[in-house]
Short mmCIF file of C-alpha atoms in Angstrom, two decimals:
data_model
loop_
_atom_site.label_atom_id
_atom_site.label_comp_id
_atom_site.label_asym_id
_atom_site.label_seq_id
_atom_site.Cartn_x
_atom_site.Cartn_y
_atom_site.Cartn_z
CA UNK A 1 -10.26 9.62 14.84
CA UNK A 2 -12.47 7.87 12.16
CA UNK A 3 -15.34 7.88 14.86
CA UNK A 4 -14.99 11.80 15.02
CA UNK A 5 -14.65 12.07 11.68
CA UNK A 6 -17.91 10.96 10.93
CA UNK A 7 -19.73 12.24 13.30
CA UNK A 8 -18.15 15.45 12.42
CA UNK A 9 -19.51 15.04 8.65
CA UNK A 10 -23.09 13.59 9.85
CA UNK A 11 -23.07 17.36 11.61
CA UNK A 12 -22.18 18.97 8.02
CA UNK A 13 -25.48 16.77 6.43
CA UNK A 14 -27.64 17.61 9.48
CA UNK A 15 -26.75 21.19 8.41
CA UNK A 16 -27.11 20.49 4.60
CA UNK A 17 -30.95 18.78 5.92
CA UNK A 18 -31.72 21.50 8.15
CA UNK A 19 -30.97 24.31 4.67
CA UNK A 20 -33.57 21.90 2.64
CA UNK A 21 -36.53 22.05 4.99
CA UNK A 22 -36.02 25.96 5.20
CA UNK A 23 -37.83 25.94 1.16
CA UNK A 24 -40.81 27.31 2.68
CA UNK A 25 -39.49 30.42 3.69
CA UNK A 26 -37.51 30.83 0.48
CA UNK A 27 -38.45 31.47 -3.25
CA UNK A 28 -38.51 28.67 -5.50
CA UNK A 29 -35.52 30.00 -7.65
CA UNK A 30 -33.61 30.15 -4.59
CA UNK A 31 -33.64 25.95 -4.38
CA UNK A 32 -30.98 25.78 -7.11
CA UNK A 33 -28.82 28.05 -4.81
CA UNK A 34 -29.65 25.66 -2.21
CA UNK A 35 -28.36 22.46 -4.25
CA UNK A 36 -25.54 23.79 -5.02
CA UNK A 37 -24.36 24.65 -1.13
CA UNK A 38 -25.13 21.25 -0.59
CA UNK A 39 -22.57 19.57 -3.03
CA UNK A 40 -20.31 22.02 -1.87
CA UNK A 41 -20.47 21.33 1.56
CA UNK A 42 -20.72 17.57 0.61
CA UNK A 43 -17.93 17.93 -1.55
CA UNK A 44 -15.79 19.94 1.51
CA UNK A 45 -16.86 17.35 4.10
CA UNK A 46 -16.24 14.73 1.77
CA UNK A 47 -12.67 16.18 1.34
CA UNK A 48 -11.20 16.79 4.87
CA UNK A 49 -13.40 14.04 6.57
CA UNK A 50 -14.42 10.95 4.80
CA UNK A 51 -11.34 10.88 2.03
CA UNK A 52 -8.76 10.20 4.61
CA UNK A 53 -11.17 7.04 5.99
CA UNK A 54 -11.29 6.07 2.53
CA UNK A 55 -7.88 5.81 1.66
CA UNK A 56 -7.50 3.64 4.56
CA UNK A 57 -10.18 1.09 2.93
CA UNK A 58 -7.37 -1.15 1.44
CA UNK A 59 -5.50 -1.34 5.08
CA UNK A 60 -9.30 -2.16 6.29
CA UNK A 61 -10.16 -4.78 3.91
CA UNK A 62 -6.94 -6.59 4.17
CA UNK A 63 -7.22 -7.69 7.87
CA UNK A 64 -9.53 -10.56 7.32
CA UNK A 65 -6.77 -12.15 5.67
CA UNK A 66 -3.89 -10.85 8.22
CA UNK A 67 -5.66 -13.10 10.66
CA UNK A 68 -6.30 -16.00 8.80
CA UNK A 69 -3.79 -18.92 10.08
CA UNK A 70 -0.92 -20.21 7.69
CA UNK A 71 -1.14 -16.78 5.29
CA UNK A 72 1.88 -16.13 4.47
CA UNK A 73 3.63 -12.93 2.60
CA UNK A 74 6.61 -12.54 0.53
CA UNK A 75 8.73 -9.43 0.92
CA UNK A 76 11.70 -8.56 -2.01
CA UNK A 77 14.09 -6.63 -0.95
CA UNK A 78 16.97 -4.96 -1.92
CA UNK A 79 19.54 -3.87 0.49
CA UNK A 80 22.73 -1.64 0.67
CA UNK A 81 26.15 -3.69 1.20
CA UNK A 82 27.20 -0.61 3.91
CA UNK A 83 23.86 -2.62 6.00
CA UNK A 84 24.85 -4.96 8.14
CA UNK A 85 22.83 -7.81 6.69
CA UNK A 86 23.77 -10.31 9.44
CA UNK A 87 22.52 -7.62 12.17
CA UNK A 88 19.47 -7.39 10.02
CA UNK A 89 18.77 -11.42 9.50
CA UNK A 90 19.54 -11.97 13.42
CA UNK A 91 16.58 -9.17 14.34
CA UNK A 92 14.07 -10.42 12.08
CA UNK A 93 14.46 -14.51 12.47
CA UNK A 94 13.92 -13.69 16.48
CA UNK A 95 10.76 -12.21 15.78
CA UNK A 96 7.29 -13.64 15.52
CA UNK A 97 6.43 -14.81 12.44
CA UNK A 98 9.80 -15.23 11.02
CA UNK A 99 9.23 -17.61 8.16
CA UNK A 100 12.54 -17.42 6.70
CA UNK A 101 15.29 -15.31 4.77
CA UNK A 102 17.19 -15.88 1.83
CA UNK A 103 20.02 -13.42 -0.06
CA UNK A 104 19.53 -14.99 -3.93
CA UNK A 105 21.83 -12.15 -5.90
CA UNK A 106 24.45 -9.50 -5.54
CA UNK A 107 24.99 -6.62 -8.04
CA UNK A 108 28.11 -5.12 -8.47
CA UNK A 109 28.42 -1.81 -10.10
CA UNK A 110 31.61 -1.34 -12.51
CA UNK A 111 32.83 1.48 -14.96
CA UNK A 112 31.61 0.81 -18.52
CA UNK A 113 33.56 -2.51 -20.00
CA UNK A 114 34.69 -2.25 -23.54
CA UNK A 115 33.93 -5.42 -25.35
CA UNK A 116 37.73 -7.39 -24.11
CA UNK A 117 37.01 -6.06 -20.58
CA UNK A 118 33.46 -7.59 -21.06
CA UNK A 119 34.75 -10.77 -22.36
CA UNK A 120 37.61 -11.19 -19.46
CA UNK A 121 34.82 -10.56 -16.83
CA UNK A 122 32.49 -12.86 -18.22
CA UNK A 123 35.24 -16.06 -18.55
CA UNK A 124 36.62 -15.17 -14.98
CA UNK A 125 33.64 -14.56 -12.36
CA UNK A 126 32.27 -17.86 -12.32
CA UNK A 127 35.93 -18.99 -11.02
CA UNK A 128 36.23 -16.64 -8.26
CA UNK A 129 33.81 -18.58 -6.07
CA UNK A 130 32.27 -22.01 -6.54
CA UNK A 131 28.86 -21.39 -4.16
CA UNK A 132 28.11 -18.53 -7.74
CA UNK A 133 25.04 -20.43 -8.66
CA UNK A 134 24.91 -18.26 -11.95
CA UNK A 135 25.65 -14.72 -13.09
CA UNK A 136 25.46 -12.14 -15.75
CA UNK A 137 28.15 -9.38 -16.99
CA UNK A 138 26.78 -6.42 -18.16
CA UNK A 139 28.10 -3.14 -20.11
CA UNK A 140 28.52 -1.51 -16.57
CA UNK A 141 27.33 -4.38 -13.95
CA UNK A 142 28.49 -7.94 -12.04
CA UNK A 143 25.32 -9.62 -11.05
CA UNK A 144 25.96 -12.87 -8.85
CA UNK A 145 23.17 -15.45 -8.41
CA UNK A 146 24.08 -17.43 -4.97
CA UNK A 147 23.91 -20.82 -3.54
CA UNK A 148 21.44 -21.78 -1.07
CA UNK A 149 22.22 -20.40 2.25
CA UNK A 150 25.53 -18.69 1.10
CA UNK A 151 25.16 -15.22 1.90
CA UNK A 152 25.53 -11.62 0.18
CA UNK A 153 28.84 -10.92 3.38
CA UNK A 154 30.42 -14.39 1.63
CA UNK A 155 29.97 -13.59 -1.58
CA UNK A 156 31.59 -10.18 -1.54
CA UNK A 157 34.36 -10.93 0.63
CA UNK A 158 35.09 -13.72 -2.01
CA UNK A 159 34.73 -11.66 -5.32
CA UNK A 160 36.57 -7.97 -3.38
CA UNK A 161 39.36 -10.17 -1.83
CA UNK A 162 40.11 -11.12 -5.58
CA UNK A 163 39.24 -7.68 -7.33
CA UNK A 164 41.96 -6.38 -4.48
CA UNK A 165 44.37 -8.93 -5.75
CA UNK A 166 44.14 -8.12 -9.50
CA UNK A 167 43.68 -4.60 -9.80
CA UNK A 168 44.54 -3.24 -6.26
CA UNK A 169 41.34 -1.96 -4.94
CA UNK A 170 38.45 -2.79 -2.93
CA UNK A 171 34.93 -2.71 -4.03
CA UNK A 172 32.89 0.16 -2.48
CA UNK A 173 29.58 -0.67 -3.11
CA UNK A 174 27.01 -3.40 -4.00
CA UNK A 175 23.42 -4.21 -3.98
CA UNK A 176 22.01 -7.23 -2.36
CA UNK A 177 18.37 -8.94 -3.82
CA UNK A 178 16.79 -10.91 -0.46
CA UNK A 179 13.24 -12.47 -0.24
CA UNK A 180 11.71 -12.52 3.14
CA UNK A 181 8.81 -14.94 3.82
CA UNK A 182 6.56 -14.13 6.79
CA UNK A 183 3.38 -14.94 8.55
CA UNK A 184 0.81 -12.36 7.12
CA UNK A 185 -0.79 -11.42 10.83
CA UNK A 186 2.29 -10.11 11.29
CA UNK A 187 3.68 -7.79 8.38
CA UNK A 188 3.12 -4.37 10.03
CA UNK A 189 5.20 -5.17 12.23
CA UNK A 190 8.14 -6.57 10.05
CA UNK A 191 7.61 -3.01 7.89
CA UNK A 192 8.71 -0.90 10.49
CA UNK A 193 11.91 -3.01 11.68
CA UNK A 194 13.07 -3.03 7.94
CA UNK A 195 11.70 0.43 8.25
CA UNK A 196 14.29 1.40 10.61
CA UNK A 197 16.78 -0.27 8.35
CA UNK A 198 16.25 2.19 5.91
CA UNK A 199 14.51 -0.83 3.60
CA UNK A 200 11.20 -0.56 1.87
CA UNK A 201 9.87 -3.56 0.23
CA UNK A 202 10.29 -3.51 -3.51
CA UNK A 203 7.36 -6.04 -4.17
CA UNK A 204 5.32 -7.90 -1.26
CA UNK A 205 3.55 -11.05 -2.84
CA UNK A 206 0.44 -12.80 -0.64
CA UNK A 207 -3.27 -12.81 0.04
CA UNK A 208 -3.02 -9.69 2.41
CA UNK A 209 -1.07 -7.57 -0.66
CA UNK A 210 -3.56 -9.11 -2.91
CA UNK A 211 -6.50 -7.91 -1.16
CA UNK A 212 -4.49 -4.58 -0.81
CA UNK A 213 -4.47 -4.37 -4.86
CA UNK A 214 -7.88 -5.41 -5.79
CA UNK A 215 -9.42 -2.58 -3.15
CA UNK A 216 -7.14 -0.38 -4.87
CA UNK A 217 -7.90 -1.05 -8.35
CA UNK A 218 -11.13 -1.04 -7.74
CA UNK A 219 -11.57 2.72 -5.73
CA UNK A 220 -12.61 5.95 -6.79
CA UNK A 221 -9.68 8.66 -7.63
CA UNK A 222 -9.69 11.09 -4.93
CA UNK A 223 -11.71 13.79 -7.68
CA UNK A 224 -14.39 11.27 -8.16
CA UNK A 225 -14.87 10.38 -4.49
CA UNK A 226 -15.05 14.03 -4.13
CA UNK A 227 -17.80 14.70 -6.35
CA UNK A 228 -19.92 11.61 -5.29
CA UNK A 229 -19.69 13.16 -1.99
CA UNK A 230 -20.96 16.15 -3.11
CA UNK A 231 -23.71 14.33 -5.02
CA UNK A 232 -24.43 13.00 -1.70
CA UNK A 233 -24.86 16.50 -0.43
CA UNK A 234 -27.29 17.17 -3.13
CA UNK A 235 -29.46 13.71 -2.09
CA UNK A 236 -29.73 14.87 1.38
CA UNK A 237 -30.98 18.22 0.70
CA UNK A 238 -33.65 17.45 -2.21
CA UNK A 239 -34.39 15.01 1.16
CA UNK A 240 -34.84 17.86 3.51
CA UNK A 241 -36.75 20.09 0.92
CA UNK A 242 -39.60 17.58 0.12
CA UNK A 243 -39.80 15.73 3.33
CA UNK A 244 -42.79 17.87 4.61
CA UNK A 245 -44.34 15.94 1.53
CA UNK A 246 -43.02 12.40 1.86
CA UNK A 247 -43.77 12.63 5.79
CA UNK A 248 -47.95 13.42 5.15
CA UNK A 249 -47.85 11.00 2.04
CA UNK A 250 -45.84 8.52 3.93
CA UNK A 251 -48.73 8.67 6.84
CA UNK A 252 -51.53 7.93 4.63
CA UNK A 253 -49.77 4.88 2.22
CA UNK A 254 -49.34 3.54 6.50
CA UNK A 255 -52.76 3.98 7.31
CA UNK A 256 -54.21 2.89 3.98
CA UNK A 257 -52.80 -0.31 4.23
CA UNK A 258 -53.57 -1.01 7.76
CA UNK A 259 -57.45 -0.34 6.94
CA UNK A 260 -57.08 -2.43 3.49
CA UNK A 261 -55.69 -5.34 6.31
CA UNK A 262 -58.58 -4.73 8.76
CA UNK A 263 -60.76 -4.97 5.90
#
C-alpha cells in the first residue's frame, strides 16, 4: 500500500512537472496560476497519499529497537474485576516473550464516607488481610496495595467475604492496577491479546515507546505537513518551468570544465 501510494503521488508531481514546462505556450501572468495548482495538487496528494505513510513514521522508527535483544517494555494496566484475570495471566505467561506479571493494587469504589465512616474504614482494612502491603481510604474509594505474588482474585475474595459479613452484601465492582513486563520484539503481539480482553495499556514504558514519543514530538501537525507538501508542489513546478534553462546552462558549466581539464 505505501509502495502504491507513492508511486501514485510521484504520478501527481510528474503531472505538476509536465504543467511547468508548458510556460512557453502560456503568458507570463499565467505562471502564478500555475504555482498555485501546484501547491494544490501537492497539498491534495500530500493529503490522501503521503499523510497516512507519515503517521506511520513513529511505528517505522521504532523497529530498530523491537529487534534489538534483551529490550524490554513495561505495560500498566488496569483491568475490570468481572475479567477473569487468572484466564488472562495463564494466556499471556504461555506466550513468547512473557517477561512477567504482577497485580500491585485494587480499588474499591464505595458511597461517599462521612468523616466516622472514613475513620472506621481506615482503622479496619489493614486487618482484613495480612498479604495488604499498604492502602489508602478515600472520601468515596478502598485502594489496596498487595503483597508480592498475592493476587487481585485473593485480595477481593478476602476484603468481599468480610464486607458480606458486616454489612450483608457483596462487592460488585473493583479495579485492578497490573504491570506487565515483556520482550520489546514482541509487543504487537501482546496488544492485540489484551486487545481482545477489552484492555488498552494505560502507560507502556521502554526504548520501543520511547522512540515512539520522540518521533512524535518531533513531527509536523497534519496542517503543516500539508502545506510543506504543497510547498513541495510549488518546488517541482518552478523546476519544470525553468528547466529548458538549467538543461542548456547545465550543458555548457559540463563542457566548460571538461575543456578547462584538457587544458
Amino acid at each position: 500500500m505505501t509502495i502504491i501510494y507513492l508511486v501514485l503521488f510521484i504520478i501527481m508531481m510528474i503531472f505538476v512537472f509536465s504543467i511547468g514546462m508548458l510556460r512557453h505556450f502560456m503568458p507570463k501572468r499565467e505562471i502564478l496560476l500555475v504555482l498555485v495548482v501546484a501547491f494544490f495538487i501537492g497539498a491534495v496528494g500530500g493529503a490522501f497519499f503521503l499523510q497516512p505513510i507519515y503517521e506511520e513514521l513513529p511505528e517505522i522508527t521504532s523497529f530498530v529497537e523491537k529487534n534489538i535483544p534483551n529490550n524490554e517494555e513495561t505495560l500498566y494496566l488496569d483491568l475490570s474485576s468481572s475479567l477473569d484475570t487468572n484466564k488472562l495471566h495463564d494466556e499471556l505467561s504461555k506466550m513468547e516473550g512473557f517477561k512477567s506479571y504482577d497485580e500491585t493494587s485494587i480499588s474499591i469504589p464505595m458511597w461517599g464516607f462521612n468523616q466516622k465512616e472514613h475513620d472506621y474504614f481506615d482503622g479496619i482494612v489493614g486487618n482484613i488481610d495480612s498479604h495488604y502491603k499498604n492502602y489508602n481510604v478515600t472520601s468515596n474509594k478502598i485502594n489496596i496495595e498487595l503483597e508480592d505474588n498475592y493476587t487481585s482474585s485473593q485480595a477481593l475474595k478476602s476484603f468481599s467475604d468480610w464486607y458480606k459479613l458486616v454489612y450483608g452484601e457483596t462487592i460488585s465492582y473493583a479495579q485492578i492496577k497490573a504491570v506487565l513486563v515483556i520482550d520489546s520484539s514482541q509487543l504487537d503481539k501482546f496488544k492485540e491479546v489484551l486487545l481482545e480482553y477489552g484492555v488498552v495499556p494505560t502507560k507502556i514504558e521502554g526504548p520501543v515507546q520511547d522512540t515512539i514519543n520522540s518521533t512524535n514530538s518531533s513531527m509536523l501537525s497534519n496542517f503543516e505537513f500539508i502545506l510543506v507538501c504543497g510547498g513541495f508542489g510549488i518546488i517541482v513546478a518552478i523546476i519544470g518551468i525553468y528547466m529548458d534553462s538549467v538543461v542548456p546552462a547545465y550543458r555548457r558549466f559540463k563542457k566548460a570544465i571538461n575543456t578547462k581539464r584538457k587544458r
